[in-house]
Amino acid sequence: MLVVLKPGTSETAAADAITRLRMAGLAVHRTEYDRRVRIAAVGDTTVVDWQEVAGWAVVESVAKLARPFKLASRAFHPHDTVISVGRVAIGGPQLAIMAGPCSVEGEEQVFTIAKAVAEAGATVLRGGAYKPRTSPYAFQGLGEEGLKLLRRAADAHGLAVVSEVMEPQLVTLLARYSDILQIGARNMQNYALLREVGHTEKPVLLKRGLSSTIEEWLLSAEHVMAQGNRQVILCERGIRTFETYTRNTLDLNAVPVVKELSHLPVIVDPSHGTGIRDKVAPMARAAIAAGADGLMIEVHHDPDRALSDGAQSLYPGQFRELVTQIRTIAEVLGRQV
Amino acid sequence: MLVVLKPGTSETAAADAITRLRMAGLAVHRTEYDRRVRIAAVGDTTVVDWQEVAGWAVVESVAKLARPFKLASRAFHPHDTVISVGRVAIGGPQLAIMAGPCSVEGEEQVFTIAKAVAEAGATVLRGGAYKPRTSPYAFQGLGEEGLKLLRRAADAHGLAVVSEVMEPQLVTLLARYSDILQIGARNMQNYALLREVGHTEKPVLLKRGLSSTIEEWLLSAEHVMAQGNRQVILCERGIRTFETYTRNTLDLNAVPVVKELSHLPVIVDPSHGTGIRDKVAPMARAAIAAGADGLMIEVHHDPDRALSDGAQSLYPGQFRELVTQIRTIAEVLGRQV
Amino acid sequence: MLVVLKPGTSETAAADAITRLRMAGLAVHRTEYDRRVRIAAVGDTTVVDWQEVAGWAVVESVAKLARPFKLASRAFHPHDTVISVGRVAIGGPQLAIMAGPCSVEGEEQVFTIAKAVAEAGATVLRGGAYKPRTSPYAFQGLGEEGLKLLRRAADAHGLAVVSEVMEPQLVTLLARYSDILQIGARNMQNYALLREVGHTEKPVLLKRGLSSTIEEWLLSAEHVMAQGNRQVILCERGIRTFETYTRNTLDLNAVPVVKELSHLPVIVDPSHGTGIRDKVAPMARAAIAAGADGLMIEVHHDPDRALSDGAQSLYPGQFRELVTQIRTIAEVLGRQV
Amino acid sequence: MLVVLKPGTSETAAADAITRLRMAGLAVHRTEYDRRVRIAAVGDTTVVDWQEVAGWAVVESVAKLARPFKLASRAFHPHDTVISVGRVAIGGPQLAIMAGPCSVEGEEQVFTIAKAVAEAGATVLRGGAYKPRTSPYAFQGLGEEGLKLLRRAADAHGLAVVSEVMEPQLVTLLARYSDILQIGARNMQNYALLREVGHTEKPVLLKRGLSSTIEEWLLSAEHVMAQGNRQVILCERGIRTFETYTRNTLDLNAVPVVKELSHLPVIVDPSHGTGIRDKVAPMARAAIAAGADGLMIEVHHDPDRALSDGAQSLYPGQFRELVTQIRTIAEVLGRQV
């Protein structure tokens, strides 16, 4: 249920209303919009007489939250959520450009790429230290060593860090080195992992599952938010369809749909979304034109020797040119790089 | 097979080479690029000794056309194909903006909308006079009466006309009123119909089937081109996936993929691709940013009373604003509206 | 709307009720069940005051037909429809086994196969004389010559014939040689073709489109039935999904779903549904166990040399063994081969 | 690589060959078939000179394992794997019938259902104590209390237990009460969890992910097996497609395909595969007819009050009747219930 308090309600009165709902056994979340405290009450809402609540002196309105996600819903939080990481405020007027190698492979590699993407306009360095691999026999990443390199390379160039965490036990370790905790597509419904990152204070980048509906995706964001962490960045990265020419089908429809349903920022990963180098720039431009809050792009200075996903990585020069094009398109939507 | 003749080969010598290949029972198609005659020979190519052909004095090279489509392939025709219709050259630097109602409903409706879209910058008027309907009990269109209205409204505002033809017997009738013959998604593999429009001299707008791969789509273009009509415009309009929030999943990946594989122009229909009015403009912008040669958009001045697809039609004002945004994005790619 | 007349209503009174509904501009279809005349009235049903109709002396009940298909719906026609073709009553207790080559290739081929499948227990001979081909350069079938061979081979072995018709102009020709007119998956929404076969008196075998929902499939059956031809046999032949190991994903769920929604018989084609020879028998057994009314199976005595689909054709010996297994499974469901 | 030793090779000589491959840094797995030791060597196989290995006195042949899964592949282990759990040998001639409620809800519920399914012929009791839920606000299961009830109810009726484990930390707890550890569809690519169950000695029931290809599914089995636990039972439970009438599309093609590619047993869950009670029995029969090694079926004595998935649970009487039908179909394939 969504309970909106009257404008001008005192803090004490608001706290009192919240306590009363809590005592009914509900989980209660609070936000403010348009000078009104808004309270989302979730759990077994049948135990409460909502007509009575509607009659409380401080209550302006009581309404059902129609969609199954509550905290992620625009009804609960009409403002766009803006998440500050390093120099960038994700979801604000400035676009978030995240770039870097698929996997961290070594010091020279990650420093070379960090320098190149920083100079081109990126503000966040991406790179995998723990890799989810379909085959148990494939390269699984450098682990903590990779995280240290990533952190040092980012710091040297004034970048924030985003890196994937694959299991609950590693969340604390990842949070030590990475500014944003990435949940990969395969783990979008790994609820133990969502719960664990929900207990941290780090922003979470939640990739859409390969065959997850937009509603399931927002419900996975809800799993994180229900633990207290409201800093979730959504990332569209392609869905599985019958078309096999591209690795996945990048679903850019999802961008305006998420913007309507939720207040959370949404970025797009055209590298995994297409899987083909020369399709990355067109789809990156398209993502921004569709209203995305940013991009996550794989860049490698020597993609032929990359240990993973080389075929979809941009060369630094291509990335620089792309950022220039993005700049003009962003202006059409009143945004900047 | 693709046989490239040496630069400077005389017309007589080229004609002689073509005749010899025809006599082997092959269908032979000719184009020119980079001062060289290029010959695509299709049919039972096993009957010819291609090493011998490679040895002909006028022949520069002989190569296999790797993909199953030949005439639609960029290997056969490296230049972009540009198709002139009325004031617009589709596939050239100017984007083709096609707009109008889903169905022609009456004189006032079609004239009102034609005026609005022409003023906003459209150059082609769309409108259905014969409608493919999933249910036999739904409105099937005004037929020839609708075509006449469409033609008059277009002429009054300097627009070209595109309208769907659903069966072989109606091709002649459609060609009388419409400048472009549209093949709908459901008929993408209706080979009798493709053959029939392949015998006309009108450009054909070929929509991608709801679950057709890009290769199947280009093979359907090949069905048209193999009859002699090489003026095919491809139109992406959304594919069927598991996601149900939007009517279809607009596959913008297809735009750069088609541009790589084929020389044919490709436009995008975000109205059917999303099925939701306020998602049309973001996806239209995205389509142009991805490199599409144009757009096909449903516009209606009174969508609540439209006989079909009202919920996805833009208001004239929204369409005007969209064209303005498109103008700036087009410049990033060196194009104009 | 579904109007049920009281038991014992005279023919004259029933005809009078039907006439009155027709005069309101509705298309009216009649069936009988449980000693009651049932009338489906379709078209613009808003013009009629249905409360008044409910008050007519002969009317027992008036109800909305909830699903968009009417004549194909079990609500309109609660009995299973049984369609007699040659020796077999399709939809009755005896399973319909249709078998034969993908394409008719020549006299010896079709006679050899016809003999083999007849001896093994088939009652209908399948074979394509006109082939829908994705590529315009592939073998398109023998045409009328192929139909003649098919007819003669079937007659020689007491079989009925089923063969595909691909365009409206060929319906009359096909109907001359074939007992059942097959509509292929690509043409499931070719409404001009559906209308044309709807005007014949031949049973129509309607294959499900590669990405058609069950509802769309039944609506295509409705297109045929709305023209007067109520003898439609549905055929599940696999849908397009992300899985690429098999050619298609045979959707056997569709069998019990169709049985619930419709009175029409439904058979299964595991040859196209899997595309792999040694997967055909398991899926054929599964289809019968799921409640299908029959099978359509490709059989070839020399599949390595088949001009189409050899890799999915059973050898005659495999087909014979399969029919034996089917016999026992059929008994579990109270049916016979 | 697959290294096959000559028949009659002594244990010492075989152990010596294995040691030599291990010293090259490879993970080495051994099985026997047809009186020959077969060794799968995985890892960076480029460091070994395989021609030299082929020349070793004890080696009969060296071949590349073409598919990315090794231990799960039939090439490595040509025999069917049979996994003994309680009274049933899964993968052997007797079909494994697993049945029970979706969630354990209380003592009376689970004892009532256990009794009913045991009497009808089930040998394994299923029931969820920890439930993966798309919404964080839905019933999450009774936890350890539920496991205790499940164990006691199973023991009272001579049944084995299968229950889902959702996170690595709970594997030890689950293994205390459950005979088979179930990995749910959402966790099919949760590699930390696969690794953890791979370290136990309990059989693992691995459900296919909602949009996983068969190859990805076998690679997930490989993740378990690579840790040493070779007792993996595969379970097809429906894939996500465009069809929305059924909850999922049960992909029975997967049964014969898995049987060809792998030696692991494969069972089918038609309850989740269809999501509709009266579609469960037809699809269960179809699964057995297609060659499945068993079934997993939801049964509830009072489904209208079930806390989850009531609409797809069979009544005990329906389940009993289904087992009777299965018995006859099994005989066609030389198997028993």
XYZ file of N, CA, C and O in Angstrom, chain A residues 27 29 42-43 68-71 131-137 140 166-169 186-187 189-192 195-196 210-213 215-216 219-220 222-223 225-227 240, chain D residues 27 29 42-43 68-71 131-137 140 166-169 186-187 189-192 195-196 210-213 215-216 219-220 222-223 225-227 240:
336
model
N 6.534 -4.315 6.588
C 7.798 -3.629 6.330
C 7.427 -2.278 5.743
O 6.567 -2.180 4.861
N 8.621 1.534 4.205
C 9.683 2.307 3.560
C 9.170 3.717 3.323
O 8.016 3.909 2.984
N 4.680 -2.913 2.905
C 4.594 -4.202 2.206
C 4.603 -5.355 3.198
O 5.065 -5.239 4.327
N 4.105 -6.482 2.752
C 3.971 -7.659 3.613
C 2.519 -8.110 3.544
O 1.857 -7.917 2.514
N 3.719 -5.380 -8.825
C 4.287 -6.186 -7.733
C 5.575 -5.598 -7.158
O 5.947 -5.957 -6.046
N 6.244 -4.707 -7.898
C 7.398 -4.046 -7.302
C 6.892 -2.764 -6.663
O 6.000 -2.107 -7.197
N 7.438 -2.440 -5.525
C 6.935 -1.297 -4.750
C 7.992 -0.203 -4.680
O 7.798 0.905 -5.157
N 9.132 -0.529 -4.068
C 10.168 0.472 -3.846
C 10.775 0.905 -5.177
O 11.261 2.025 -5.308
N 34.886 -14.077 -13.265
C 34.078 -14.204 -14.474
C 33.130 -15.392 -14.392
O 33.572 -16.512 -14.132
N 31.857 -15.177 -14.666
C 30.935 -16.321 -14.773
C 31.160 -16.975 -16.127
O 31.072 -16.314 -17.152
N 31.493 -18.236 -16.167
C 31.783 -18.887 -17.447
C 30.900 -20.106 -17.642
O 30.829 -20.969 -16.762
N 30.294 -20.186 -18.801
C 29.411 -21.304 -19.104
C 30.153 -22.633 -18.960
O 29.594 -23.621 -18.499
N 31.418 -22.648 -19.335
C 32.213 -23.872 -19.214
C 33.090 -23.806 -17.971
O 33.704 -22.775 -17.690
N 33.177 -24.896 -17.215
C 34.054 -24.886 -16.034
C 35.529 -24.838 -16.412
O 36.377 -24.658 -15.543
N 35.834 -25.018 -17.688
C 37.234 -25.102 -18.107
C 37.749 -23.795 -18.698
O 38.879 -23.724 -19.140
N 38.715 -18.095 -15.559
C 37.745 -17.666 -14.544
C 38.092 -16.300 -13.929
O 37.434 -15.858 -12.984
N 29.968 -12.510 -7.972
C 29.242 -13.700 -8.383
C 28.680 -14.544 -7.251
O 27.900 -15.454 -7.501
N 29.149 -14.308 -6.011
C 28.609 -15.135 -4.931
C 28.574 -14.348 -3.624
O 29.385 -13.452 -3.412
N 27.619 -14.705 -2.770
C 27.425 -13.949 -1.534
C 28.711 -13.806 -0.718
O 28.996 -12.725 -0.184
N 29.520 -14.854 -0.668
C 30.717 -14.809 0.174
C 31.740 -13.774 -0.295
O 32.624 -13.401 0.467
N 23.295 -13.771 -15.506
C 23.002 -15.131 -15.041
C 22.542 -15.150 -13.579
O 21.934 -16.093 -13.114
N 22.929 -14.123 -12.823
C 22.604 -14.090 -11.392
C 21.442 -13.163 -11.073
O 21.199 -12.884 -9.900
N 18.455 -13.606 -10.809
C 17.490 -14.168 -9.862
C 18.183 -15.031 -8.811
O 17.578 -15.949 -8.248
N 19.434 -14.722 -8.511
C 20.155 -15.382 -7.421
C 19.842 -14.590 -6.151
O 20.511 -13.617 -5.811
N 18.787 -15.008 -5.473
C 18.223 -14.162 -4.413
C 19.144 -14.028 -3.207
O 19.154 -12.998 -2.537
N 19.941 -15.052 -2.938
C 20.892 -14.955 -1.819
C 21.909 -13.842 -2.099
O 22.287 -13.087 -1.206
N 20.217 -10.379 -1.848
C 20.034 -10.025 -0.441
C 21.340 -9.472 0.119
O 21.359 -8.470 0.823
N 22.433 -10.143 -0.218
C 23.731 -9.755 0.343
C 24.147 -8.350 -0.138
O 24.580 -7.529 0.666
N 18.957 -12.861 -19.317
C 18.881 -13.111 -20.745
C 17.448 -13.317 -21.224
O 17.116 -13.027 -22.361
N 16.611 -13.844 -20.368
C 15.223 -14.040 -20.797
C 14.285 -13.583 -19.702
O 13.235 -14.176 -19.491
N 14.651 -12.505 -19.058
C 13.790 -11.973 -18.004
C 12.889 -10.881 -18.566
O 13.338 -10.030 -19.330
N 11.656 -10.895 -18.143
C 10.764 -9.808 -18.511
C 11.174 -8.561 -17.729
O 11.888 -8.645 -16.722
N 9.297 -6.824 -15.897
C 8.717 -6.913 -14.555
C 9.578 -7.767 -13.616
O 9.797 -7.407 -12.463
N 10.072 -8.892 -14.110
C 10.953 -9.729 -13.267
C 12.230 -8.980 -12.889
O 12.762 -9.133 -11.792
N 11.491 -6.636 -10.211
C 11.301 -7.381 -8.956
C 12.644 -7.799 -8.362
O 12.788 -7.892 -7.141
N 13.627 -8.062 -9.201
C 14.954 -8.365 -8.668
C 15.565 -7.108 -8.051
O 16.234 -7.185 -7.010
N 13.813 -4.961 -6.606
C 13.054 -4.891 -5.354
C 13.685 -5.782 -4.278
O 13.707 -5.423 -3.102
N 14.195 -6.946 -4.684
C 14.877 -7.828 -3.721
C 16.041 -7.090 -3.062
O 16.274 -7.229 -1.858
N 16.435 -3.690 -2.905
C 15.936 -2.502 -2.200
C 15.234 -2.874 -0.896
O 15.276 -2.101 0.079
N 14.575 -4.028 -0.886
C 13.857 -4.439 0.321
C 14.811 -4.673 1.493
O 14.397 -4.710 2.650
N 16.111 -4.840 1.200
C 17.103 -5.014 2.275
C 17.627 -3.669 2.771
O 18.448 -3.618 3.677
N 17.493 -13.024 -25.169
C 17.633 -14.177 -26.056
C 16.388 -14.311 -26.916
O 15.281 -14.393 -26.397
N 43.312 -31.477 -15.523
C 42.391 -32.199 -14.652
C 42.035 -33.493 -15.387
O 41.732 -33.478 -16.580
N 39.952 -37.228 -15.502
C 38.821 -38.010 -15.004
C 38.826 -39.365 -15.686
O 39.125 -39.465 -16.860
N 41.084 -32.465 -19.135
C 40.580 -31.128 -19.453
C 41.469 -30.061 -18.830
O 42.177 -30.304 -17.855
N 41.412 -28.876 -19.398
C 42.267 -27.775 -18.965
C 42.985 -27.242 -20.201
O 42.460 -27.329 -21.310
N 31.725 -29.060 -25.818
C 32.383 -28.385 -24.696
C 32.178 -29.090 -23.353
O 32.924 -28.844 -22.422
N 31.161 -29.938 -23.250
C 31.032 -30.709 -22.018
C 31.779 -32.023 -22.223
O 31.761 -32.578 -23.320
N 32.464 -32.463 -21.202
C 33.331 -33.643 -21.326
C 32.774 -34.795 -20.490
O 32.422 -35.842 -20.995
N 32.720 -34.570 -19.157
C 32.312 -35.641 -18.249
C 30.844 -35.996 -18.459
O 30.421 -37.117 -18.199
N 12.036 -21.547 -0.866
C 11.428 -21.294 -2.169
C 12.039 -20.074 -2.846
O 12.084 -19.004 -2.245
N 12.475 -20.197 -4.088
C 12.925 -19.013 -4.828
C 11.683 -18.253 -5.284
O 10.821 -18.808 -5.947
N 11.544 -17.003 -4.909
C 10.335 -16.268 -5.271
C 10.688 -14.993 -6.010
O 11.516 -14.216 -5.545
N 10.038 -14.790 -7.140
C 10.282 -13.603 -7.958
C 10.065 -12.331 -7.142
O 10.791 -11.360 -7.281
N 9.086 -12.340 -6.264
C 8.824 -11.174 -5.411
C 9.425 -11.395 -4.029
O 9.297 -12.471 -3.442
N 10.065 -10.362 -3.461
C 10.615 -10.532 -2.110
C 9.514 -10.602 -1.055
O 9.802 -10.908 0.103
N 8.279 -10.335 -1.431
C 7.201 -10.289 -0.445
C 6.369 -11.565 -0.435
O 5.386 -11.663 0.275
N 8.262 -17.541 1.521
C 9.605 -18.016 1.190
C 9.886 -19.439 1.684
O 11.000 -19.937 1.573
N 19.045 -23.343 -2.436
C 19.117 -22.088 -3.173
C 20.409 -21.317 -2.989
O 20.661 -20.360 -3.699
N 21.210 -21.680 -1.969
C 22.440 -20.921 -1.801
C 23.538 -21.812 -1.213
O 23.256 -22.769 -0.489
N 24.778 -21.481 -1.545
C 25.898 -22.327 -1.135
C 25.913 -22.606 0.372
O 26.176 -23.738 0.792
N 25.592 -21.600 1.174
C 25.676 -21.775 2.632
C 24.690 -22.814 3.153
O 24.840 -23.294 4.279
N 16.184 -21.135 -11.919
C 16.796 -19.798 -11.810
C 18.274 -19.890 -11.433
O 19.026 -18.948 -11.645
N 18.670 -20.982 -10.807
C 20.048 -21.137 -10.347
C 20.891 -22.036 -11.241
O 21.999 -22.412 -10.863
N 22.701 -21.470 -13.615
C 24.036 -20.933 -13.888
C 24.607 -20.182 -12.685
O 25.436 -19.294 -12.841
N 24.189 -20.585 -11.498
C 24.769 -20.059 -10.256
C 25.972 -20.949 -9.938
O 25.858 -21.982 -9.270
N 27.119 -20.523 -10.449
C 28.274 -21.430 -10.441
C 28.806 -21.706 -9.044
O 29.320 -22.793 -8.772
N 28.675 -20.744 -8.136
C 29.119 -20.982 -6.764
C 28.297 -22.112 -6.144
O 28.819 -22.970 -5.424
N 29.245 -25.500 -7.736
C 30.512 -25.969 -7.191
C 30.292 -26.628 -5.825
O 30.825 -27.688 -5.538
N 29.447 -25.991 -5.036
C 29.218 -26.482 -3.674
C 28.536 -27.854 -3.680
O 28.969 -28.764 -2.966
N 15.170 -21.505 -17.664
C 14.001 -21.121 -18.445
C 14.356 -20.798 -19.891
O 13.550 -20.981 -20.796
N 15.550 -20.312 -20.114
C 15.924 -20.002 -21.502
C 17.321 -20.503 -21.780
O 18.073 -19.878 -22.502
N 17.624 -21.658 -21.223
C 18.940 -22.246 -21.454
C 18.877 -23.229 -22.602
O 17.955 -24.037 -22.692
N 19.904 -23.190 -23.435
C 20.000 -24.202 -24.477
C 20.400 -25.531 -23.823
O 20.874 -25.560 -22.684
N 22.856 -27.316 -24.619
C 24.300 -27.324 -24.409
C 24.692 -26.598 -23.116
O 25.531 -27.068 -22.359
N 24.058 -25.465 -22.854
C 24.347 -24.746 -21.604
C 23.961 -25.577 -20.385
O 24.625 -25.539 -19.344
N 26.533 -28.100 -19.817
C 27.725 -27.449 -19.273
C 27.554 -27.149 -17.784
O 28.521 -27.171 -17.019
N 26.326 -26.884 -17.367
C 26.099 -26.688 -15.929
C 26.252 -28.014 -15.189
O 26.784 -28.061 -14.071
N 28.277 -30.192 -16.115
C 29.740 -30.334 -16.123
C 30.365 -29.567 -14.951
O 31.345 -30.038 -14.345
N 29.828 -28.391 -14.621
C 30.326 -27.632 -13.470
C 30.237 -28.483 -12.196
O 31.141 -28.464 -11.368
N 30.015 -31.899 -12.074
C 30.813 -33.109 -12.237
C 32.310 -32.820 -12.126
O 33.078 -33.669 -11.662
N 32.710 -31.620 -12.584
C 34.135 -31.281 -12.535
C 34.642 -31.197 -11.096
O 35.846 -31.249 -10.854
N 33.723 -31.070 -10.125
C 34.121 -31.051 -8.711
C 34.206 -32.457 -8.126
O 34.536 -32.615 -6.946
N 10.954 -20.761 -21.939
C 10.189 -19.535 -22.176
C 10.116 -19.264 -23.671
O 11.140 -19.187 -24.344
